PDB file of C-alpha atoms in Angstrom:
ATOM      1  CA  UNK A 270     -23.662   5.179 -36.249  1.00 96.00           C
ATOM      2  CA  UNK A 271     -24.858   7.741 -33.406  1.00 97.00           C
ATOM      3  CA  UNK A 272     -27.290   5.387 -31.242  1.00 98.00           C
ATOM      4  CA  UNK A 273     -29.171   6.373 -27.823  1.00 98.00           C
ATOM      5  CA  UNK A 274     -31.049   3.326 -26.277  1.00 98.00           C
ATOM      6  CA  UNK A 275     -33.000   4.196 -23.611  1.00 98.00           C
ATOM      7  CA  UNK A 276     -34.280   1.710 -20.998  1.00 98.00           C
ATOM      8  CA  UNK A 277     -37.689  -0.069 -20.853  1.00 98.00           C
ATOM      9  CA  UNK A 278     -40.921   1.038 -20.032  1.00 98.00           C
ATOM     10  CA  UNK A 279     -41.499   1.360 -15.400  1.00 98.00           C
ATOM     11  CA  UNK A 280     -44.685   0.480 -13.859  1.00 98.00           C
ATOM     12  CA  UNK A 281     -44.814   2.547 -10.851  1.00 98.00           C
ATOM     13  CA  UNK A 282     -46.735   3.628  -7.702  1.00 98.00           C
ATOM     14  CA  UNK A 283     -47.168   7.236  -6.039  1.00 98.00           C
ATOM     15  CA  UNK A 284     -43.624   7.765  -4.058  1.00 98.00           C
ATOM     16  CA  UNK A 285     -42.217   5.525  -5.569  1.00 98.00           C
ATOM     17  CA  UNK A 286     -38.258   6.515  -6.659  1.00 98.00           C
ATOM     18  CA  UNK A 287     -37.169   5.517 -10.402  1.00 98.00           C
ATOM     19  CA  UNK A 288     -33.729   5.848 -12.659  1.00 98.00           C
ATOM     20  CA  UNK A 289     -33.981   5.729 -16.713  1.00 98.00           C
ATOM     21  CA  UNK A 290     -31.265   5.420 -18.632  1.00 98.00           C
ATOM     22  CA  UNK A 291     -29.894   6.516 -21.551  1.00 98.00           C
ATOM     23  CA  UNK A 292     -27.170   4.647 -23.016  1.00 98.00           C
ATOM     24  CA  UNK A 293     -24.681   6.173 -26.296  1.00 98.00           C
ATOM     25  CA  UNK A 294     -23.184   4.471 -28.693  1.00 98.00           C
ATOM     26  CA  UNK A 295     -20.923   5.777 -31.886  1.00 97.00           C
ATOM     27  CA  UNK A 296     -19.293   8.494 -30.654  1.00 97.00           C
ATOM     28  CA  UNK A 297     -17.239  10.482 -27.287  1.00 96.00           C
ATOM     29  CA  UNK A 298     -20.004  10.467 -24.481  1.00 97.00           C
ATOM     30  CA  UNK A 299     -18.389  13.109 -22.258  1.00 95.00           C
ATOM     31  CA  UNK A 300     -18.396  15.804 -25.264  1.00 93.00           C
ATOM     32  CA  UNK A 301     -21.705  15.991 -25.622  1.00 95.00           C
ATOM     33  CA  UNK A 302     -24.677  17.263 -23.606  1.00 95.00           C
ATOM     34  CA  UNK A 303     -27.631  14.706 -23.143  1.00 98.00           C
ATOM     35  CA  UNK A 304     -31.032  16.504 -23.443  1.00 98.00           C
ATOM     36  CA  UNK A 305     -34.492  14.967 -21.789  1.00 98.00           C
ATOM     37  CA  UNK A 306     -37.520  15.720 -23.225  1.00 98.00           C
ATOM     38  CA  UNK A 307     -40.920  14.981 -21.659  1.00 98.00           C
ATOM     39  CA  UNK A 308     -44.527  14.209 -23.517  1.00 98.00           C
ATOM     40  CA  UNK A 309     -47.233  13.185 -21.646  1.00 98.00           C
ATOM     41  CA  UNK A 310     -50.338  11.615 -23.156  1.00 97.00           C
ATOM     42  CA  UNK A 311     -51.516  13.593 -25.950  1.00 96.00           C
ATOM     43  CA  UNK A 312     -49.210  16.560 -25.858  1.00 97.00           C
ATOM     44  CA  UNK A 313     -46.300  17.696 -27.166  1.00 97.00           C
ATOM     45  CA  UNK A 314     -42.492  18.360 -26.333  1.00 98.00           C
ATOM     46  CA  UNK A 315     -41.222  19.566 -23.077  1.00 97.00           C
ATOM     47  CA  UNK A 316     -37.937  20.224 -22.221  1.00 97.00           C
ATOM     48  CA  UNK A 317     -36.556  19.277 -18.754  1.00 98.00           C
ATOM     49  CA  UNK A 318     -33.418  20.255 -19.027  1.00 97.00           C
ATOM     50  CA  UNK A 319     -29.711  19.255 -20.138  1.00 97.00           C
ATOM     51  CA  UNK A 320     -26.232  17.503 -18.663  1.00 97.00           C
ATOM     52  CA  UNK A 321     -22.590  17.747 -20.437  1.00 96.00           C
ATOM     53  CA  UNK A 322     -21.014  13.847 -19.072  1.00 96.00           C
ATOM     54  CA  UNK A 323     -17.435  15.709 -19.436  1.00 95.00           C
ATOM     55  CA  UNK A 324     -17.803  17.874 -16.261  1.00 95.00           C
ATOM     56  CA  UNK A 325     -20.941  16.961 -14.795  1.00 96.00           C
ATOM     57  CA  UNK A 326     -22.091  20.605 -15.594  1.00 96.00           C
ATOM     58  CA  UNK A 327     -26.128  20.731 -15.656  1.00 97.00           C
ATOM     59  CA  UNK A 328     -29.206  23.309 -16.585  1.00 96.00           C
ATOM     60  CA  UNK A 329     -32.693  22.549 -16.074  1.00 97.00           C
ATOM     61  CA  UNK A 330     -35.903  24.074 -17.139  1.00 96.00           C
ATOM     62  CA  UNK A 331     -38.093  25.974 -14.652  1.00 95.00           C
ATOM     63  CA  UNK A 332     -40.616  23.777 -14.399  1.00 96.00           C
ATOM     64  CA  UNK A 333     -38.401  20.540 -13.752  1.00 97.00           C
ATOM     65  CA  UNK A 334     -35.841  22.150 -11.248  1.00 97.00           C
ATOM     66  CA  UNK A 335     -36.090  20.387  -8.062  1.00 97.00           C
ATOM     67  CA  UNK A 336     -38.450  17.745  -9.414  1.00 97.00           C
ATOM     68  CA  UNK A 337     -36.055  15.428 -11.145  1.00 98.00           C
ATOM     69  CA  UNK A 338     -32.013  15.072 -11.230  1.00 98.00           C
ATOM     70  CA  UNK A 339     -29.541  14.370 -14.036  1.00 98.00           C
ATOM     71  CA  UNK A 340     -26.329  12.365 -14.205  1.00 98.00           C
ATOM     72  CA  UNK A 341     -24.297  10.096 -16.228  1.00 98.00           C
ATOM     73  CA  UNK A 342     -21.449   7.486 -16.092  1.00 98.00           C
ATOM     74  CA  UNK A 343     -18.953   7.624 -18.320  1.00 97.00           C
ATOM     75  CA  UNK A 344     -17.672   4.782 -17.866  1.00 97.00           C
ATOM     76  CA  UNK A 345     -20.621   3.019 -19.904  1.00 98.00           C
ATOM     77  CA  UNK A 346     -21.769   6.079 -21.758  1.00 98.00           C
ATOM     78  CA  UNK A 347     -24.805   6.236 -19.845  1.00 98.00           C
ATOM     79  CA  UNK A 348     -26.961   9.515 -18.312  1.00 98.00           C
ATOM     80  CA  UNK A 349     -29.968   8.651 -16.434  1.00 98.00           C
ATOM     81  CA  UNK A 350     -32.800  10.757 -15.313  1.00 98.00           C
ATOM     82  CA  UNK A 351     -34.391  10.019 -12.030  1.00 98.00           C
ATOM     83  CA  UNK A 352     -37.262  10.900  -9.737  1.00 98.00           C
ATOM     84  CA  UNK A 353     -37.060  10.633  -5.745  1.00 98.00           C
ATOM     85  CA  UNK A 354     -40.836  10.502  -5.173  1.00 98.00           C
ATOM     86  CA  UNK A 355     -42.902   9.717  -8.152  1.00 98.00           C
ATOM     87  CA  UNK A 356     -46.095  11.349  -8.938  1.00 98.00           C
ATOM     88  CA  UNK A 357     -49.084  10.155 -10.673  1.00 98.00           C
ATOM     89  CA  UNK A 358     -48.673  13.546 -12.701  1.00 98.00           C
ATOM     90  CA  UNK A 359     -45.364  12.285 -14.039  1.00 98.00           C
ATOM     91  CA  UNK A 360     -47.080   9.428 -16.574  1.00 98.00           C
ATOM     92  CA  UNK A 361     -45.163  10.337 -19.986  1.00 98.00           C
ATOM     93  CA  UNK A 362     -43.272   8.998 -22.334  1.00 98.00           C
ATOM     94  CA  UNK A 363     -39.186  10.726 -21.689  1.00 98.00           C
ATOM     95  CA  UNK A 364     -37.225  10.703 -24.359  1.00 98.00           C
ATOM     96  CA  UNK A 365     -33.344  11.727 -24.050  1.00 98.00           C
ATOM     97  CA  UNK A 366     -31.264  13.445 -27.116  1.00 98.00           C
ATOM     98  CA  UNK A 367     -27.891  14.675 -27.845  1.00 98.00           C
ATOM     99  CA  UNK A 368     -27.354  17.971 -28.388  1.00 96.00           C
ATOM    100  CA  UNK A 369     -25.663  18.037 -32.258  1.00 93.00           C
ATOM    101  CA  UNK A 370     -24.268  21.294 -33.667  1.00 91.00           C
ATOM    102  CA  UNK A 371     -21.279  23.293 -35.316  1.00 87.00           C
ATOM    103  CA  UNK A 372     -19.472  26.278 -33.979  1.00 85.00           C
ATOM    104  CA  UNK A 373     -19.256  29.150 -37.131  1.00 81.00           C
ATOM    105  CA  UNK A 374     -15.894  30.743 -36.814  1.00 85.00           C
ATOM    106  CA  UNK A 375     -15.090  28.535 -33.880  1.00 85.00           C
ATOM    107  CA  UNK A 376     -17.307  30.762 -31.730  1.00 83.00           C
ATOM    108  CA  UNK A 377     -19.779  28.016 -29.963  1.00 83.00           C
ATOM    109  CA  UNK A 378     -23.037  29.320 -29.002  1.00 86.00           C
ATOM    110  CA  UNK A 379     -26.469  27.159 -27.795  1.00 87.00           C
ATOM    111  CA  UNK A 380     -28.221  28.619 -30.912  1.00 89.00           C
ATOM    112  CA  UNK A 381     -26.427  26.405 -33.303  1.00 90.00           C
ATOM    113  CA  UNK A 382     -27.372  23.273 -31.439  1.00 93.00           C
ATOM    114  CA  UNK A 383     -29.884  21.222 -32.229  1.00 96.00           C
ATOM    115  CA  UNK A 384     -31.823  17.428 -30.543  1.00 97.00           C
ATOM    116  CA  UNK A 385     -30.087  14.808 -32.537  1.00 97.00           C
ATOM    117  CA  UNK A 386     -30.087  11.463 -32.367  1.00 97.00           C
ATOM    118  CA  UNK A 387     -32.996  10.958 -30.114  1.00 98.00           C
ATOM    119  CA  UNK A 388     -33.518   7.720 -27.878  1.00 98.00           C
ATOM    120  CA  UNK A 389     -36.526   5.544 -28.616  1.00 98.00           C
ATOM    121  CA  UNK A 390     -38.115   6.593 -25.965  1.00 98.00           C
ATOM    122  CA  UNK A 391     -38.912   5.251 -22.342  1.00 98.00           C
ATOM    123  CA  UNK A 392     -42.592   5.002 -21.141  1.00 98.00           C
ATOM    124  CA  UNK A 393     -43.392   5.615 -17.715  1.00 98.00           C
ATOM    125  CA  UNK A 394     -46.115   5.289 -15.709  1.00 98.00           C
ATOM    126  CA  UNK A 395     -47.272   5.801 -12.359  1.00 98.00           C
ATOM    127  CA  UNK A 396     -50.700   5.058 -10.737  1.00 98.00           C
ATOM    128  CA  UNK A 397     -51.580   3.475  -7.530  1.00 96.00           C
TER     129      UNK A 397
ATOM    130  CA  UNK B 214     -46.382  27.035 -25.129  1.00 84.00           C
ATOM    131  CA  UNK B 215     -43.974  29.346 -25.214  1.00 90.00           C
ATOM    132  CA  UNK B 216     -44.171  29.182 -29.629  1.00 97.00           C
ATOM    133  CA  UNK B 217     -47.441  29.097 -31.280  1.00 97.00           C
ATOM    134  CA  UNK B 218     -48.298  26.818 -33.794  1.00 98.00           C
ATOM    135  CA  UNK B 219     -51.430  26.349 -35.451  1.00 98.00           C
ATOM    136  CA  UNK B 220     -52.812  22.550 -34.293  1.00 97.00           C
ATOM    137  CA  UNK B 221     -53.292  20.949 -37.408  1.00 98.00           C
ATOM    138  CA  UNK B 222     -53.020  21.877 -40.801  1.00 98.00           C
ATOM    139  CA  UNK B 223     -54.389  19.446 -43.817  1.00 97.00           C
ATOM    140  CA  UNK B 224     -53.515  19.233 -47.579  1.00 97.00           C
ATOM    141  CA  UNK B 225     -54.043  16.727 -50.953  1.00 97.00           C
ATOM    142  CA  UNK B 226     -51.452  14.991 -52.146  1.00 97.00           C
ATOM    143  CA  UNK B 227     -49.354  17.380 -54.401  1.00 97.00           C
ATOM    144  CA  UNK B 228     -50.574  20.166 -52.700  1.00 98.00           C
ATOM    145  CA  UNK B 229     -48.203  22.776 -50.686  1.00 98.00           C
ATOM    146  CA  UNK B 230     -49.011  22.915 -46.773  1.00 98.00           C
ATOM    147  CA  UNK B 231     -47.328  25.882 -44.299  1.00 98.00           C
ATOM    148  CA  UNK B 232     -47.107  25.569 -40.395  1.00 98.00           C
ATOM    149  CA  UNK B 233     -45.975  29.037 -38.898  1.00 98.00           C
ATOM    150  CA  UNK B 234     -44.215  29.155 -35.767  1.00 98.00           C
ATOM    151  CA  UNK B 235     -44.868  32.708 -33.729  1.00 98.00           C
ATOM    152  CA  UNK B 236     -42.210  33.493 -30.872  1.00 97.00           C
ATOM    153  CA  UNK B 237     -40.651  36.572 -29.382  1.00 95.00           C
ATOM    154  CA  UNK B 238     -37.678  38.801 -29.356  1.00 93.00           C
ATOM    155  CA  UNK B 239     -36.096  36.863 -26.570  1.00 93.00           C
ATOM    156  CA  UNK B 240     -36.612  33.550 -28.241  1.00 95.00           C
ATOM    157  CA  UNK B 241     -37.251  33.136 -32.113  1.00 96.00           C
ATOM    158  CA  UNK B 242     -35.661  36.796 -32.789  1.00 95.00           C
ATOM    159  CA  UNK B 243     -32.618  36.103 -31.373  1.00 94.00           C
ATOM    160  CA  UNK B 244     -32.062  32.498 -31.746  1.00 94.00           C
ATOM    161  CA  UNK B 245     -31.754  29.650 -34.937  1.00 95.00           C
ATOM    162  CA  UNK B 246     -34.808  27.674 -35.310  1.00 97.00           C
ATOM    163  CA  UNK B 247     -35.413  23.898 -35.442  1.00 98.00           C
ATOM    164  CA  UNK B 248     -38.484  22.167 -36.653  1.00 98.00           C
ATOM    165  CA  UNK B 249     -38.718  18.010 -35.623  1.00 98.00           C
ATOM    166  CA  UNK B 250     -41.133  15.483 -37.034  1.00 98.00           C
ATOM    167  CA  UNK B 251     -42.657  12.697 -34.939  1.00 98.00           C
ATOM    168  CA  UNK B 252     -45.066   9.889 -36.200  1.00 98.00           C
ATOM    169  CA  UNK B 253     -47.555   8.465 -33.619  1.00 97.00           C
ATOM    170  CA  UNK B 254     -45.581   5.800 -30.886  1.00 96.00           C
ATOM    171  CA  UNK B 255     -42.410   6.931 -32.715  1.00 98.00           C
ATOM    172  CA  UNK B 256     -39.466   9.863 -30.964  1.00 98.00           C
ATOM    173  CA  UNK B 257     -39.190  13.052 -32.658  1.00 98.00           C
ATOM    174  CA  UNK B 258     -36.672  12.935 -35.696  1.00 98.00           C
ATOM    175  CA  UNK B 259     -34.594  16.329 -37.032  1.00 98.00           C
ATOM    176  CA  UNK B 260     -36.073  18.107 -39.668  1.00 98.00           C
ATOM    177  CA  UNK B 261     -34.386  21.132 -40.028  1.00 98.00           C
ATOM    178  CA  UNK B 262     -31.759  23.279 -38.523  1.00 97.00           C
ATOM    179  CA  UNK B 263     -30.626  26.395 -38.175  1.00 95.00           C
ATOM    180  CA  UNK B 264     -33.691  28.201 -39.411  1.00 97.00           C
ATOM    181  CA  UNK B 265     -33.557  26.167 -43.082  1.00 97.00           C
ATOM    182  CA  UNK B 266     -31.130  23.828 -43.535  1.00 97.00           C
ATOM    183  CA  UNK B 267     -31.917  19.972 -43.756  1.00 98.00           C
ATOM    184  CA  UNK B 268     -29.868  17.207 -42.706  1.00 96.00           C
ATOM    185  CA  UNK B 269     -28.867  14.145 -44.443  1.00 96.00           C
ATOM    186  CA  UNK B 270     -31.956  12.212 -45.786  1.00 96.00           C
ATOM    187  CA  UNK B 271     -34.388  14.409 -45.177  1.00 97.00           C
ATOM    188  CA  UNK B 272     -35.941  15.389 -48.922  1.00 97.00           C
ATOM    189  CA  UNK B 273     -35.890  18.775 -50.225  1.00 96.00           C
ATOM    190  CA  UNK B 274     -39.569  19.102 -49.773  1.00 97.00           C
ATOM    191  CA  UNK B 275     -39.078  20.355 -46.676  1.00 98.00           C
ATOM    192  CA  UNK B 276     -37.796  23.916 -46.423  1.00 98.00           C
ATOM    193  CA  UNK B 277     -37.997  26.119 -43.302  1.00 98.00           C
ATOM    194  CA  UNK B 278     -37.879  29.991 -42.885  1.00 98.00           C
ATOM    195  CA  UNK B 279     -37.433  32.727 -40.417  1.00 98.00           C
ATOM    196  CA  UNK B 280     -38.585  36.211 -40.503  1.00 97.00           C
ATOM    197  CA  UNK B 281     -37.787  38.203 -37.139  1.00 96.00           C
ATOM    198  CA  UNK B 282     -39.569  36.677 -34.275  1.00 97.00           C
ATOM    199  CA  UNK B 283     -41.693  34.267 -36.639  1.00 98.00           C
ATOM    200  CA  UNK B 284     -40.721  30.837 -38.941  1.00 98.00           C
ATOM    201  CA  UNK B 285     -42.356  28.382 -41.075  1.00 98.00           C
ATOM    202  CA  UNK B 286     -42.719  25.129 -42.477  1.00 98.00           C
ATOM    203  CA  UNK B 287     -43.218  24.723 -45.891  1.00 98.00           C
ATOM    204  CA  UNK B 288     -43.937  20.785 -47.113  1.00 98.00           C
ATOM    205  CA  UNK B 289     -43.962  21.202 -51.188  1.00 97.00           C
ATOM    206  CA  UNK B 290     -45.357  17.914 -53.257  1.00 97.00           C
ATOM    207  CA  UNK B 291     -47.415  16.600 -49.857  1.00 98.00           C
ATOM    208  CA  UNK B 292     -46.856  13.225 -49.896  1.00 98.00           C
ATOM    209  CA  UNK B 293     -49.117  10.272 -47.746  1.00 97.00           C
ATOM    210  CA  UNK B 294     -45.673   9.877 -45.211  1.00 97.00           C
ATOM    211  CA  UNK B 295     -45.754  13.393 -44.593  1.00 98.00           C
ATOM    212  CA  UNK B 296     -48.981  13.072 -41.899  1.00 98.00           C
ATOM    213  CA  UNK B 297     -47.477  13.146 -38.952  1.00 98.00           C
ATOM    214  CA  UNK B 298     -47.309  16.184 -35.772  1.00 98.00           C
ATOM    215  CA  UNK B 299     -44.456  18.888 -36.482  1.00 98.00           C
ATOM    216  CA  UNK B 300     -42.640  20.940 -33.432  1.00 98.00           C
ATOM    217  CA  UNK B 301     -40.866  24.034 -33.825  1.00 98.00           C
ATOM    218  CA  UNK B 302     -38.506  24.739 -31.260  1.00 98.00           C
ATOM    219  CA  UNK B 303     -35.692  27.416 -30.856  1.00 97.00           C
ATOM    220  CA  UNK B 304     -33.577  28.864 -27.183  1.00 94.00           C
ATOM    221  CA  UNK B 305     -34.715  31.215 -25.654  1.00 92.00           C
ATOM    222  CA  UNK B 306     -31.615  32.437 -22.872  1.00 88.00           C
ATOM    223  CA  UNK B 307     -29.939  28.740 -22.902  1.00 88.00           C
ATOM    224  CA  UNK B 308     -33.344  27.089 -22.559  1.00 91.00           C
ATOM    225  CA  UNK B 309     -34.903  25.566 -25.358  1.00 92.00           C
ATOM    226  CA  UNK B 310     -38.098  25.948 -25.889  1.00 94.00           C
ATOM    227  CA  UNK B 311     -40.821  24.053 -28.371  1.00 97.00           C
ATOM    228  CA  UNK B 312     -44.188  24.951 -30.276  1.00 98.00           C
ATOM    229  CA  UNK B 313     -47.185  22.912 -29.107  1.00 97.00           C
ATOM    230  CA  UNK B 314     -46.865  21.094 -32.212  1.00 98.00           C
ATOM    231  CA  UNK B 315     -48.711  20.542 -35.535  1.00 98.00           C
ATOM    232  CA  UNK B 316     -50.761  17.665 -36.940  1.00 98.00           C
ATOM    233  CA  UNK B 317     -51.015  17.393 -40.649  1.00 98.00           C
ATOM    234  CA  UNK B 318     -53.580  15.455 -41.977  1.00 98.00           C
ATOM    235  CA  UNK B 319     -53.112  14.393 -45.644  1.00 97.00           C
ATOM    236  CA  UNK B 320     -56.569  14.282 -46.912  1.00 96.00           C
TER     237      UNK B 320
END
């Protein structure tokens, strides 16, 4: 079975740094890109952007560039998301995902890729 | 959000409840769309892919559409386990992109 387990919920303070993790289980880590996906309180789905464990190679949304990095080890199928200097503004649940999907005719494109499995979840919080 | 959904839609049980998704040429129009259910405290689950097809599991209830730069929803038979908030999403240039969501009451 396809599994992501993310790590528990953080209690943090303004400034604070933080890593989450992400851990797969059930299939080849490296050949899949590892999605994160933001909701904060009361709102819906925000995408923050996307890392492939095989080469490192990473994209990131607009809005998260330069607010948050991406990685992974592969040698415990883990990618992490982390935050140098939390803000109070970042309070949200994350939730990481692997990107599932099929290449028609062998031709591979990002429009036949889809979030699935998702993690449970990891809630994070950060007030002073 | 970059799609529009409407924020909640409501049905009986039995009845037939639509959620349209509105996008663009850049995103919907030239890209497969995904819908996603979540129930409250619980991560988003796959619903359907690729504009209308369903995964494994997921019952035939369900269908999903796209017309151009829109695509819907359709839950057939509403059931009481069908309340829950539904997200549209698609790409739009390599970044993907989601609705603002959907809450469906079943009354």
């Amino acid at each position: 079975e396809v599994q992501l387990v993310q790590s528990g919920a953080e209690v943090k303070k303004p400034g604070e740094s933080l890593k989450i993790s992400c851990t797969a289980s059930g299939y080849q880590f490296s050949g899949y890109w590892i999605a994160w996906v933001r909701q904060m309180p009361g709102q819906g789905l925000e995408w923050m952007g996307r890392f492939f464990p095989s080469n490192s190679q990473t994209q990131y949304s607009p809005a998260f560039q330069g607010q948050v990095t991406l990685s992974a080890d592969n040698s415990i199928n883990t990618a992490y998301l982390q935050w140098s200097a939390l803000k109070a503004s970042d309070t949200a649940m994350y939730y990481c995902a692997r990107l599932s999907g099929i290449c028609p005719n062998n031709v591979c494109s990002i429009s036949t890729h889809w979030f699935d499995p998702w993690g449970q979840g990891t809630q994070v919080t950060v007030s002073s | 959000s970059v799609l529009t959904q409407p924020p909640s839609a409501s049905g009986t049980p039995g009845q037939r409840v639509t959620i349209s998704c509105s996008g663009s040429s850049s995103n919907i129009g030239s890209s497969n769309v995904y819908w996603y259910q979540q129930y409250p405290g619980m991560a988003p689950r796959l619903l359907i892919y690729m504009n209308d097809r369903r995964p494994s599991g997921i019952p035939d209830r369900f269908s999903g559409s796209k017309s151009g730069a829109s695509a819907s929803l359709a839950i057939s038979g509403l059931r009481s386990e069908d309340e829950a908030d539904y997200y549209c999403a698609t790409w739009d240039d390599s970044l993907k992109v989601f609705g603002g969501g959907t809450k469906v009451t079943v009354l």
